[in-house]
XYZ file of C-alpha atoms in Angstrom:
709
model
C -0.097 -0.358 0.200
C 2.718 1.984 0.330
C 3.361 5.834 1.967
C 0.373 8.500 0.226
C 1.132 11.949 0.444
C -1.451 14.655 0.287
C -2.057 18.899 0.365
C -4.838 20.399 1.175
C -5.321 24.122 0.956
C -8.506 25.984 1.363
C -10.054 28.010 -1.618
C -8.763 31.967 -2.397
C -11.878 33.591 0.546
C -11.744 30.106 2.298
C -7.916 30.820 3.744
C -8.466 32.661 6.370
C -5.708 31.094 8.735
C -2.934 32.094 5.682
C -4.379 35.806 5.173
C -4.912 36.408 9.398
C -0.481 35.159 9.282
C 0.224 37.161 6.256
C -1.167 40.525 8.267
C 0.633 39.440 12.026
C 3.827 38.838 9.420
C 3.521 41.848 8.251
C 2.675 43.571 11.088
C 4.742 42.562 13.583
C 8.054 41.755 11.905
C 7.156 44.620 9.460
C 8.334 42.771 6.628
C 7.262 44.767 3.356
C 7.824 42.879 0.674
C 5.892 40.230 1.680
C 3.440 39.645 -0.885
C 1.613 36.637 0.532
C 1.192 33.425 2.071
C -0.472 30.158 1.493
C -1.030 27.006 4.002
C -0.960 23.930 2.887
C -1.829 20.792 5.444
C -0.289 17.619 4.409
C -0.786 14.464 5.417
C 1.369 10.689 4.684
C -0.461 8.318 4.820
C 0.308 4.467 4.785
C -1.434 1.347 6.280
C -5.099 2.047 4.245
C -6.390 0.429 0.891
C -6.323 2.344 -1.913
C -10.200 2.302 -2.050
C -10.428 3.204 1.335
C -7.542 6.070 0.724
C -10.129 7.166 -1.588
C -13.151 7.627 0.337
C -10.963 9.530 2.683
C -9.427 12.503 0.087
C -12.885 13.198 0.505
C -14.769 12.600 2.676
C -11.743 12.697 6.060
C -8.464 15.135 4.598
C -10.964 18.375 2.805
C -14.312 19.592 2.276
C -15.072 20.076 -1.490
C -16.547 23.688 -1.452
C -13.899 24.875 0.134
C -10.648 22.625 -0.393
C -8.052 22.215 -3.158
C -6.091 19.210 -3.033
C -2.962 18.229 -4.482
C -1.623 14.349 -4.317
C 2.279 13.539 -3.985
C 3.688 17.065 -4.906
C 3.212 20.473 -5.485
C 4.516 23.618 -7.616
C 6.285 25.580 -5.471
C 5.633 29.531 -7.781
C 8.700 31.317 -8.944
C 9.438 34.029 -5.605
C 7.594 30.949 -3.160
C 10.073 30.015 -0.352
C 8.679 26.779 1.013
C 9.417 25.289 4.548
C 7.419 22.741 7.350
C 6.690 22.590 10.305
C 5.138 19.092 13.112
C 4.691 19.248 16.326
C 8.065 17.290 17.754
C 7.950 13.647 18.412
C 6.470 12.562 21.099
C 3.630 15.658 21.396
C 0.190 14.464 20.948
C -1.012 15.294 17.456
C -5.115 15.604 17.342
C -4.993 16.563 13.755
C -3.467 13.463 12.585
C -5.145 11.081 15.172
C -8.505 12.180 14.460
C -7.922 11.409 11.521
C -6.870 7.920 11.797
C -9.921 7.680 13.849
C -12.340 8.949 11.301
C -10.284 6.048 8.306
C -10.891 3.500 10.805
C -14.274 4.009 10.567
C -14.549 3.743 6.916
C -11.863 0.751 6.193
C -13.822 -0.414 10.135
C -9.961 -2.323 10.158
C -6.838 -1.641 11.972
C -6.495 2.176 11.764
C -3.883 3.353 9.781
C -0.541 5.916 10.247
C -1.063 9.570 9.916
C 1.537 11.690 9.582
C 0.682 15.300 9.627
C 2.780 19.180 8.970
C 1.636 22.389 8.157
C 3.187 23.480 5.066
C 3.893 27.226 5.191
C 4.905 29.424 1.107
C 5.987 32.651 1.683
C 5.823 34.466 -1.520
C 8.043 37.802 -2.357
C 11.541 39.115 -2.401
C 12.885 37.733 0.993
C 16.057 38.260 2.315
C 17.445 34.958 4.089
C 17.788 36.880 7.298
C 13.318 37.804 6.428
C 12.909 33.778 6.446
C 14.697 33.064 9.328
C 12.514 35.979 11.453
C 8.961 34.021 9.832
C 10.433 31.033 11.016
C 10.995 32.184 14.596
C 8.052 33.650 14.977
C 5.534 30.770 13.122
C 7.827 28.189 15.461
C 7.849 27.090 19.088
C 10.845 25.075 19.655
C 8.948 23.738 23.336
C 6.192 22.010 20.671
C 7.541 22.042 16.990
C 10.174 21.784 14.694
C 10.731 22.075 10.720
C 11.095 19.138 9.092
C 11.686 17.785 5.714
C 9.798 18.309 2.382
C 10.689 14.656 1.677
C 8.422 12.079 1.635
C 9.467 9.266 3.430
C 9.702 5.962 2.000
C 7.928 4.543 5.261
C 6.190 5.440 8.354
C 6.691 2.971 10.285
C 8.878 4.456 13.318
C 11.719 1.518 15.191
C 11.819 2.288 19.245
C 14.600 1.056 20.843
C 14.041 -1.499 23.970
C 14.361 0.742 26.972
C 16.788 -0.651 29.023
C 16.423 -1.925 32.692
C 15.538 0.514 35.416
C 18.842 1.274 37.046
C 19.782 2.131 40.686
C 21.239 5.184 42.754
C 24.588 2.826 43.665
C 26.331 3.867 46.555
C 23.457 6.464 47.174
C 23.321 5.518 51.138
C 26.364 5.783 51.511
C 27.031 9.399 49.505
C 28.152 12.254 51.054
C 26.766 15.688 50.840
C 28.259 16.809 48.554
C 28.237 13.813 46.082
C 23.964 14.331 46.951
C 24.512 17.635 45.752
C 26.114 17.189 42.389
C 23.339 13.879 41.931
C 20.552 16.930 42.864
C 22.106 18.999 40.152
C 22.792 15.752 37.670
C 19.034 14.006 37.734
C 16.918 17.902 37.882
C 15.094 16.740 40.931
C 12.566 19.786 42.530
C 13.187 18.171 46.387
C 15.365 19.981 47.830
C 19.060 18.580 49.069
C 17.514 18.705 52.959
C 14.381 16.516 50.919
C 17.296 13.849 48.989
C 19.229 14.042 52.622
C 15.910 12.795 54.359
C 15.364 10.009 51.127
C 18.986 8.642 52.189
C 18.016 8.118 55.480
C 14.849 5.699 55.006
C 16.368 3.989 51.908
C 19.643 3.166 54.742
C 16.946 2.387 56.755
C 15.726 -0.064 54.366
C 18.967 -1.297 53.435
C 19.684 -0.843 50.102
C 19.918 1.943 46.840
C 16.893 3.402 46.071
C 15.745 2.936 41.819
C 15.912 5.625 39.390
C 12.336 5.612 39.378
C 11.595 5.957 42.727
C 13.879 8.652 42.810
C 11.484 10.591 39.980
C 8.617 9.050 41.651
C 9.455 10.797 44.751
C 10.588 13.542 43.435
C 6.850 13.693 41.671
C 5.105 13.489 44.793
C 6.850 15.705 46.372
C 6.386 18.485 43.792
C 5.304 21.320 45.258
C 2.452 21.797 41.940
C 1.269 17.975 44.301
C 1.747 19.507 47.244
C 1.649 22.853 47.544
C 5.313 22.455 49.461
C 5.372 26.621 49.295
C 1.786 27.191 50.870
C 2.580 24.333 53.612
C 5.719 26.138 54.480
C 5.805 27.301 58.424
C 5.992 30.695 59.326
C 8.255 31.244 62.122
C 7.927 35.033 62.176
C 6.187 37.755 60.889
C 7.571 41.760 60.813
C 6.080 44.833 59.802
C 7.032 47.294 58.822
C 6.246 50.529 59.795
C 3.425 52.958 59.108
C -0.555 53.127 58.152
C -0.976 50.202 55.461
C 1.169 48.052 57.631
C -0.475 48.371 60.382
C -3.621 47.958 59.662
C -2.199 44.713 57.595
C -0.942 44.115 60.760
C -3.930 44.196 63.450
C -5.377 41.684 60.005
C -2.572 38.996 61.368
C -3.750 39.501 65.074
C -6.697 38.849 63.646
C -6.029 36.110 62.113
C -3.744 34.779 64.545
C -7.026 34.907 67.196
C -9.411 33.189 64.880
C -6.749 29.952 64.830
C -7.569 29.441 68.645
C -11.411 29.432 67.673
C -11.042 27.222 64.693
C -8.529 24.945 66.189
C -8.676 24.991 69.495
C -5.779 24.302 71.247
C -4.569 21.313 68.352
C -1.641 21.378 66.617
C -1.193 23.131 63.115
C 1.197 25.096 61.393
C 0.792 28.131 60.631
C 1.011 29.047 57.041
C -0.455 29.909 53.520
C -2.601 27.509 52.887
C -4.029 28.079 56.595
C -4.448 31.167 55.939
C -5.932 30.973 52.634
C -8.432 28.589 54.188
C -8.940 29.716 57.647
C -12.395 32.137 57.116
C -14.009 29.238 55.378
C -13.247 27.061 58.788
C -13.922 29.685 60.929
C -17.425 29.979 59.229
C -17.994 26.149 59.423
C -17.749 26.950 62.641
C -20.058 29.014 62.680
C -22.453 26.956 61.645
C -23.019 29.171 58.378
C -21.583 26.348 56.343
C -23.445 23.703 56.399
C -24.358 23.438 52.511
C -20.596 22.338 52.368
C -19.911 18.975 51.502
C -17.021 17.183 52.752
C -15.632 13.806 52.603
C -12.726 11.909 52.345
C -12.116 12.033 48.090
C -11.641 16.102 47.546
C -11.990 16.376 43.756
C -12.917 19.984 44.131
C -14.445 22.738 46.968
C -18.278 21.762 46.451
C -21.587 22.577 48.459
C -25.002 21.160 47.826
C -28.139 22.511 46.831
C -31.457 22.340 45.963
C -32.586 21.501 42.473
C -35.852 21.214 41.124
C -36.447 18.317 38.675
C -40.149 17.599 36.987
C -41.466 18.977 40.174
C -39.938 18.026 43.065
C -36.692 18.697 44.931
C -33.842 17.076 44.568
C -30.064 17.485 46.130
C -27.439 18.251 44.041
C -23.904 18.369 44.758
C -21.838 21.878 43.286
C -18.646 21.566 42.415
C -15.705 24.552 42.260
C -12.087 24.380 40.370
C -9.397 26.921 39.464
C -6.247 25.724 37.489
C -3.139 27.959 36.785
C -0.854 27.154 34.089
C 1.394 29.857 34.025
C 4.670 28.573 33.544
C 3.264 25.650 31.236
C 1.641 28.455 29.000
C 4.923 30.598 29.369
C 6.400 28.541 26.970
C 4.236 27.479 25.095
C 0.912 29.143 25.267
C -1.623 26.495 22.488
C -1.077 23.436 24.942
C -0.187 25.451 28.307
C -3.744 27.093 28.154
C -5.960 23.841 27.009
C -4.480 22.070 29.234
C -5.295 24.416 32.170
C -8.847 24.579 31.086
C -8.584 20.363 30.352
C -6.931 19.945 34.564
C -9.213 21.924 35.257
C -12.201 19.752 34.764
C -10.565 16.815 35.422
C -11.104 17.230 39.307
C -14.855 17.833 38.939
C -15.366 15.493 36.736
C -13.396 12.715 39.327
C -15.735 14.008 41.585
C -17.985 12.594 39.227
C -19.691 16.066 38.134
C -20.217 17.110 35.037
C -18.506 20.877 34.296
C -21.722 22.972 32.969
C -19.169 26.733 32.788
C -16.159 27.759 32.494
C -14.411 31.344 33.340
C -11.088 32.631 32.330
C -9.945 35.286 33.646
C -6.029 36.183 32.709
C -2.527 38.275 33.255
C -0.398 39.496 30.439
C 2.095 41.989 28.875
C 1.085 44.276 26.918
C -0.156 42.722 23.517
C 1.058 45.712 21.571
C 4.497 46.088 22.293
C 7.126 45.541 18.754
C 8.729 41.908 19.195
C 11.845 44.120 19.227
C 10.279 44.733 23.491
C 10.436 41.062 23.514
C 12.262 39.679 26.475
C 15.777 36.952 25.729
C 14.118 33.690 25.252
C 10.668 34.947 25.572
C 7.963 35.116 22.977
C 6.852 37.930 21.621
C 3.349 38.529 24.436
C 1.111 39.142 21.255
C 2.522 35.808 20.461
C 0.623 33.828 23.843
C -2.361 36.525 24.099
C -3.799 34.998 21.218
C -2.195 31.421 20.805
C -2.911 31.021 24.223
C -6.731 32.498 23.910
C -6.795 29.996 21.124
C -5.880 26.732 22.760
C -8.039 27.272 25.513
C -11.128 28.779 23.555
C -10.445 25.023 20.900
C -10.205 22.891 24.057
C -13.439 24.043 25.426
C -15.501 24.693 22.502
C -14.438 21.106 21.142
C -15.621 19.767 24.626
C -18.688 21.295 24.654
C -18.244 23.377 27.819
C -19.911 27.085 28.121
C -17.260 29.946 29.024
C -19.846 32.078 30.407
C -16.606 35.084 31.088
C -13.231 36.324 29.507
C -11.802 38.699 30.542
C -7.083 39.465 30.477
C -5.826 41.890 32.774
C -2.877 43.307 31.446
C -0.075 44.976 33.233
C 4.057 45.109 33.342
C 3.912 42.373 36.110
C 2.674 40.036 34.061
C 5.944 39.892 31.081
C 7.873 37.790 33.218
C 5.216 35.024 34.005
C 1.849 35.031 32.665
C -0.907 34.144 34.974
C -3.562 31.463 33.041
C -6.404 31.062 35.055
C -8.707 28.399 34.115
C -12.366 28.238 36.430
C -14.622 26.270 36.272
C -18.044 24.932 37.302
C -19.665 21.080 38.282
C -22.854 19.813 39.342
C -24.618 15.922 39.369
C -27.228 15.025 41.474
C -25.357 13.296 44.899
C -27.464 9.805 44.573
C -25.197 9.743 41.979
C -22.030 9.303 43.738
C -20.877 7.018 46.538
C -17.606 7.863 47.953
C -16.270 4.873 49.679
C -12.632 3.143 50.907
C -10.850 1.538 49.256
C -10.786 -2.047 50.505
C -7.847 -5.209 49.832
C -8.557 -6.696 46.726
C -10.197 -3.678 44.617
C -9.594 -3.472 41.138
C -7.352 0.102 39.880
C -8.932 0.707 36.374
C -6.968 3.762 34.384
C -9.720 4.702 31.552
C -9.144 7.896 28.602
C -5.839 8.076 26.531
C -2.728 6.094 25.935
C 0.427 7.197 28.050
C 3.031 8.601 26.036
C 5.865 10.865 26.776
C 4.620 14.335 26.919
C 4.225 15.322 30.428
C 7.242 13.576 31.449
C 8.098 15.867 34.200
C 5.374 17.825 34.615
C 4.451 18.806 38.117
C 8.190 19.181 39.658
C 9.157 21.559 36.294
C 6.019 23.589 37.246
C 8.213 23.399 40.907
C 11.451 24.727 40.594
C 12.813 27.563 38.766
C 14.007 27.724 35.693
C 16.658 29.403 33.059
C 16.828 30.806 29.224
C 18.158 27.126 29.085
C 15.577 26.235 30.294
C 13.379 26.232 26.929
C 15.546 23.224 25.959
C 14.710 20.656 27.810
C 10.607 21.756 28.918
C 9.340 20.827 25.827
C 7.609 17.421 26.622
C 6.844 18.823 29.746
C 3.948 20.477 28.088
C 1.256 18.121 26.703
C -1.461 18.581 24.122
C -4.618 18.170 25.224
C -7.732 15.202 23.263
C -11.360 17.018 23.930
C -12.697 14.641 22.255
C -11.111 11.624 24.589
C -12.578 14.111 27.832
C -15.899 14.233 26.451
C -15.437 11.055 25.993
C -15.209 10.428 29.574
C -17.560 12.577 30.469
C -20.407 10.798 28.888
C -19.300 7.943 31.089
C -19.243 9.184 34.377
C -23.139 11.288 33.471
C -24.581 7.263 33.424
C -25.361 6.861 37.087
C -25.364 3.461 36.729
C -21.143 3.670 36.359
C -20.702 6.494 39.051
C -21.882 4.309 41.119
C -20.039 1.815 40.605
C -16.780 3.801 41.403
C -15.146 3.887 44.788
C -12.880 6.955 44.675
C -11.584 8.428 41.721
C -8.515 10.450 40.618
C -7.130 11.650 37.950
C -4.230 12.418 35.499
C -3.138 15.818 35.482
C -0.493 16.068 37.758
C 2.696 13.512 38.289
C 0.791 10.650 36.391
C 0.427 7.331 37.818
C 2.875 7.595 41.579
C -0.293 10.028 41.887
C -2.475 9.468 40.523
C -2.737 6.515 42.146
C -0.697 6.597 44.556
C -3.509 8.878 46.415
C -6.309 5.761 46.080
C -5.398 3.899 49.094
C -2.650 3.105 51.386
C -1.232 -0.283 50.039
C -1.263 -0.497 46.028
C 0.134 -3.137 43.294
C 0.848 -1.628 40.340
C 2.109 -2.829 37.300
C 3.494 -0.972 34.407
C 2.314 -3.348 32.027
C -0.631 -2.875 31.401
C -0.407 0.861 31.108
C -1.485 1.870 27.574
C 0.936 2.800 25.413
C 0.382 5.553 23.080
C 4.020 3.595 21.327
C 6.487 1.754 22.076
C 10.403 2.042 23.648
C 8.653 4.125 26.714
C 10.817 2.942 30.174
C 8.995 1.738 33.575
C 9.912 5.447 34.612
C 8.749 7.144 32.381
C 4.917 5.171 32.828
C 5.493 5.621 36.288
C 5.484 9.309 36.165
C 3.919 10.477 32.619
C 1.259 12.815 32.392
C -0.111 12.365 29.580
C -3.852 13.853 29.443
C -7.676 12.521 29.564
C -6.992 9.909 31.667
C -8.474 8.820 35.171
C -7.381 6.203 37.376
C -11.250 4.699 39.323
C -11.022 2.235 42.738
C -14.159 -0.513 42.046
C -14.575 -3.689 43.596
C -13.384 -6.871 41.556
C -16.909 -7.880 40.720
C -17.588 -4.715 39.051
C -14.469 -4.276 37.597
C -15.330 -5.801 34.288
C -19.629 -4.121 34.149
C -17.291 -0.847 34.231
C -14.488 -1.583 31.274
C -17.942 -2.874 29.151
C -19.418 0.223 29.684
C -16.151 2.212 28.869
C -15.917 0.888 25.476
C -19.240 1.473 24.906
C -18.326 5.085 24.547
C -15.533 4.150 22.778
C -13.391 4.256 25.959
C -9.890 2.428 26.366
C -10.197 0.816 29.955
C -7.371 -1.486 31.903
C -6.582 -3.175 34.914
C -3.948 -1.905 36.046
C -3.591 -2.125 39.658
C -4.529 -4.246 42.791
C -5.287 -2.437 46.342
C -3.412 -4.280 48.956
C -3.683 -4.522 52.924
C 0.402 -3.989 52.997
C 0.882 0.025 54.066
C 2.858 0.067 50.882
C 3.385 1.050 47.307
C 4.380 -1.074 45.114
C 5.076 -0.875 41.226
C 6.262 -3.671 38.578
C 7.314 -3.395 34.772
C 9.038 -6.725 33.421
C 7.802 -8.414 36.279
C 10.467 -6.649 38.581
C 9.811 -4.166 41.488
C 10.594 -1.195 40.737
C 9.219 0.440 43.502
C 8.842 -0.432 47.031
C 7.957 2.771 49.190
C 6.758 2.446 52.779
C 3.153 4.711 52.777
C 4.813 6.501 56.063
C 7.856 7.877 54.598
C 5.536 9.192 51.862
C 2.911 10.935 53.668
C 5.763 12.730 55.166
C 5.728 15.035 52.182
C 9.827 15.597 52.471
C 11.058 17.648 55.052
C 8.774 20.553 56.624
C 10.050 23.949 55.050
C 10.652 26.862 57.300
C 10.197 30.801 56.642
C 9.721 33.714 57.668
C 7.333 37.565 56.459
C 8.507 40.768 56.771
C 5.877 42.600 55.444
C 6.761 46.158 54.032
C 4.878 49.581 53.610
C 3.053 49.554 50.664
C 4.307 52.237 48.759
C 1.554 54.565 47.263
C 2.215 56.084 44.142
C 1.729 52.381 42.865
C -1.381 51.767 44.443
C -4.995 51.681 41.642
C -5.916 54.855 43.761
C -3.059 56.839 42.734
C -2.769 56.059 38.982
C -7.152 57.454 39.154
C -5.300 60.493 41.260
C -2.809 60.931 38.626
C -5.487 60.622 35.571
C -7.367 63.418 37.159
C -4.677 65.968 37.636
C -4.101 65.779 33.908
C -7.588 66.595 32.452
C -8.515 69.065 35.392
C -12.095 69.437 35.433
C -12.004 68.727 31.408
C -15.445 65.283 32.008
C -14.910 64.901 27.930
C -10.806 64.280 28.083
C -10.575 62.000 31.751
C -13.670 60.309 29.799
C -11.777 59.588 26.574
C -8.560 59.470 28.274
C -9.364 56.331 30.110
C -10.991 54.731 26.968
C -7.543 54.579 25.663
C -5.890 52.647 28.572
C -5.344 48.717 27.686
C -7.616 47.338 30.327
C -10.851 49.343 29.692
C -10.790 48.227 25.628
C -13.948 45.794 25.580
C -12.003 43.086 24.612
C -13.988 42.193 22.571
C -12.499 40.277 19.816
C -10.702 37.888 22.300
C -14.098 36.511 23.729
C -15.380 36.049 20.473
C -13.278 33.500 20.125
C -14.860 30.854 23.286
C -18.243 29.734 23.082
C -20.598 30.460 25.924
C -24.094 29.245 24.554
C -22.929 25.710 24.548
C -25.705 23.897 26.766
C -28.277 26.006 26.714
C -27.810 27.411 30.268
C -26.254 30.420 30.013
C -27.905 32.677 31.492
C -26.485 36.492 29.993
C -24.691 36.583 27.082
C -20.747 38.173 27.482
C -21.920 41.000 26.495
C -25.414 43.486 27.395
C -27.372 45.850 26.385
C -29.464 47.339 23.519
C -26.649 46.560 20.449
C -25.157 44.147 22.648
C -21.369 45.872 23.114
C -21.738 46.361 26.990
C -19.435 43.914 28.286
C -21.364 42.345 31.444
C -19.846 41.759 34.874
C -20.348 38.135 35.834
C -21.889 35.147 34.417
C -24.852 33.060 35.338
C -25.503 29.494 34.127
C -28.551 27.085 35.067
C -27.176 24.344 36.732
C -26.889 20.901 34.099
C -30.519 19.160 35.037
C -31.744 16.393 32.286
C -34.909 17.000 32.866
C -38.367 14.690 31.003
C -39.240 18.356 29.741
C -36.096 20.571 29.476
C -33.044 22.232 30.572
C -33.672 23.741 33.992
C -32.195 24.100 37.870
C -31.533 26.892 40.165
C -28.989 29.403 38.473
C -26.006 29.769 40.043
C -24.125 33.514 39.782
C -20.174 34.258 39.821
C -18.597 36.994 38.442
């Protein structure tokens, strides 16, 4: 059957992406000699019968009314320069994967091999330095690379057989200098004190650890998974003299007094986590949060509300979750923002809730600044802003999630590090959720996407400091999301017969198998050989820590495992048994039939060496406050109200940002009460989002409206 190559190009008038790229390159790079841009979508296929390929040309790869297709090769015109761009090996390519699935539906046979690349043609008299500038603009080396224009003889890849997992030989006898060198060599996120703590543990175990054990511990104890920064004990707090500091000091004293009431003599570290949650705990102690849902399985903050369904009232759980993906979005805007939303969805979804509303409020540097103002090692602010909006909206629009509010705050403080926040709301009838403690011989099932190298080190990568050189090694840490698969998991979990089979559930957002499965029970025996893989060649460590997206780990009773797997397959989801709950207080992992992880749960649960810190609160600078900015505006405009109004409208943060908001669909599911823009002409931004609960009634979608602003 060989390799078939196909180029697809939008017809004139439909080539929106190419026209937009032409405008960007002309405006942002100042390339005046660029006369035009063409974009061709290149597909290489293998293992597909010719008859099925002929069908796929017009049913899968192209839309005849709007696309032109060229087979095998195309002509590069005079004055045109062409280059091809593809995702890095190991990254999930949704376009290629979707094409392969569609062809499989046509053939009803094995899934073919499909590879995708984007070919960009530049027309005009361009200098070599200008062509390189274009490549630098459109190719983010963290996620993509320039690939050859030549056709491959075969798309089959040969994967080397991974070596056995090595041990850190001599680890228990190393001195501090050797430990420090090893810490830097391995790029661990843990501190030297944590590594010495590990050494003490393995000395008691009387053996050296495997590399997998150290990588797993580093992931398990990472700031991303264990909130090390927020749990750092604050030993001492001092305040500057001044009016504002005095008020802050009084608030601090009130917090300390509240701690005495809330914790009532119990030993509780004074830390940022306690400071953030003390208000809710105080309200609950006062009997003002009786509708708060409390359980050992904490997937997202949830409350109990009453919803009317066909004339009767039901108890529903409403869950709230926000997710930050600042570092991933900074280095790879599309994937970082997409998985920000995907990660936010997964937490309530693991609580069996259907996520029906999202909000996106982000922080960015000024996207209007010229490219020349870009910091070394950073992407241009405009590229980050527009590409991140594309990634977040694409994920939400594909999975079918209404985004009720979109806003972006522009401030110089976000130039060095972007703020990417995804907020979601989910709901589920309380009767559909069973929360119980896993018991020995219960089965852990992995359901959803397969495991790859994408996402190896994501939790630890977002938990350590980064430099310009980090970009060369962080590409695999940012995954490409797979919203269609997560949508299937949503459908599966909305089935009450399925959701009631689940004793406990965890998503694979951070830490992969080591954390997602590791947190489900105290005693676990995990078989890494059973974990489905995207491709061969993955070693035991990669299987243990990969954070490949759209996977769930669920605990079910052994007698219910077959029923759950059958229900998952009905939704076209892979589901396999990967672990067994045991009565021993240890986390074990096997690969190739050998034990590569065998660690005491008590040791894991220490979360490493407790960190300590002191805090000094400085007196705020009055000239930097928002009120000072308003005062300066008033002084500049005097009594001229019209001038003040127009001057205020010129500020970037006052603009409507309608173009940004229109990327997101707020009407999916017909549950949104407000449109993003209101008023007679629908030009006034809404200050809040309101949505109905996703109640499935015999008549219509109804229920209590929930508002957020």
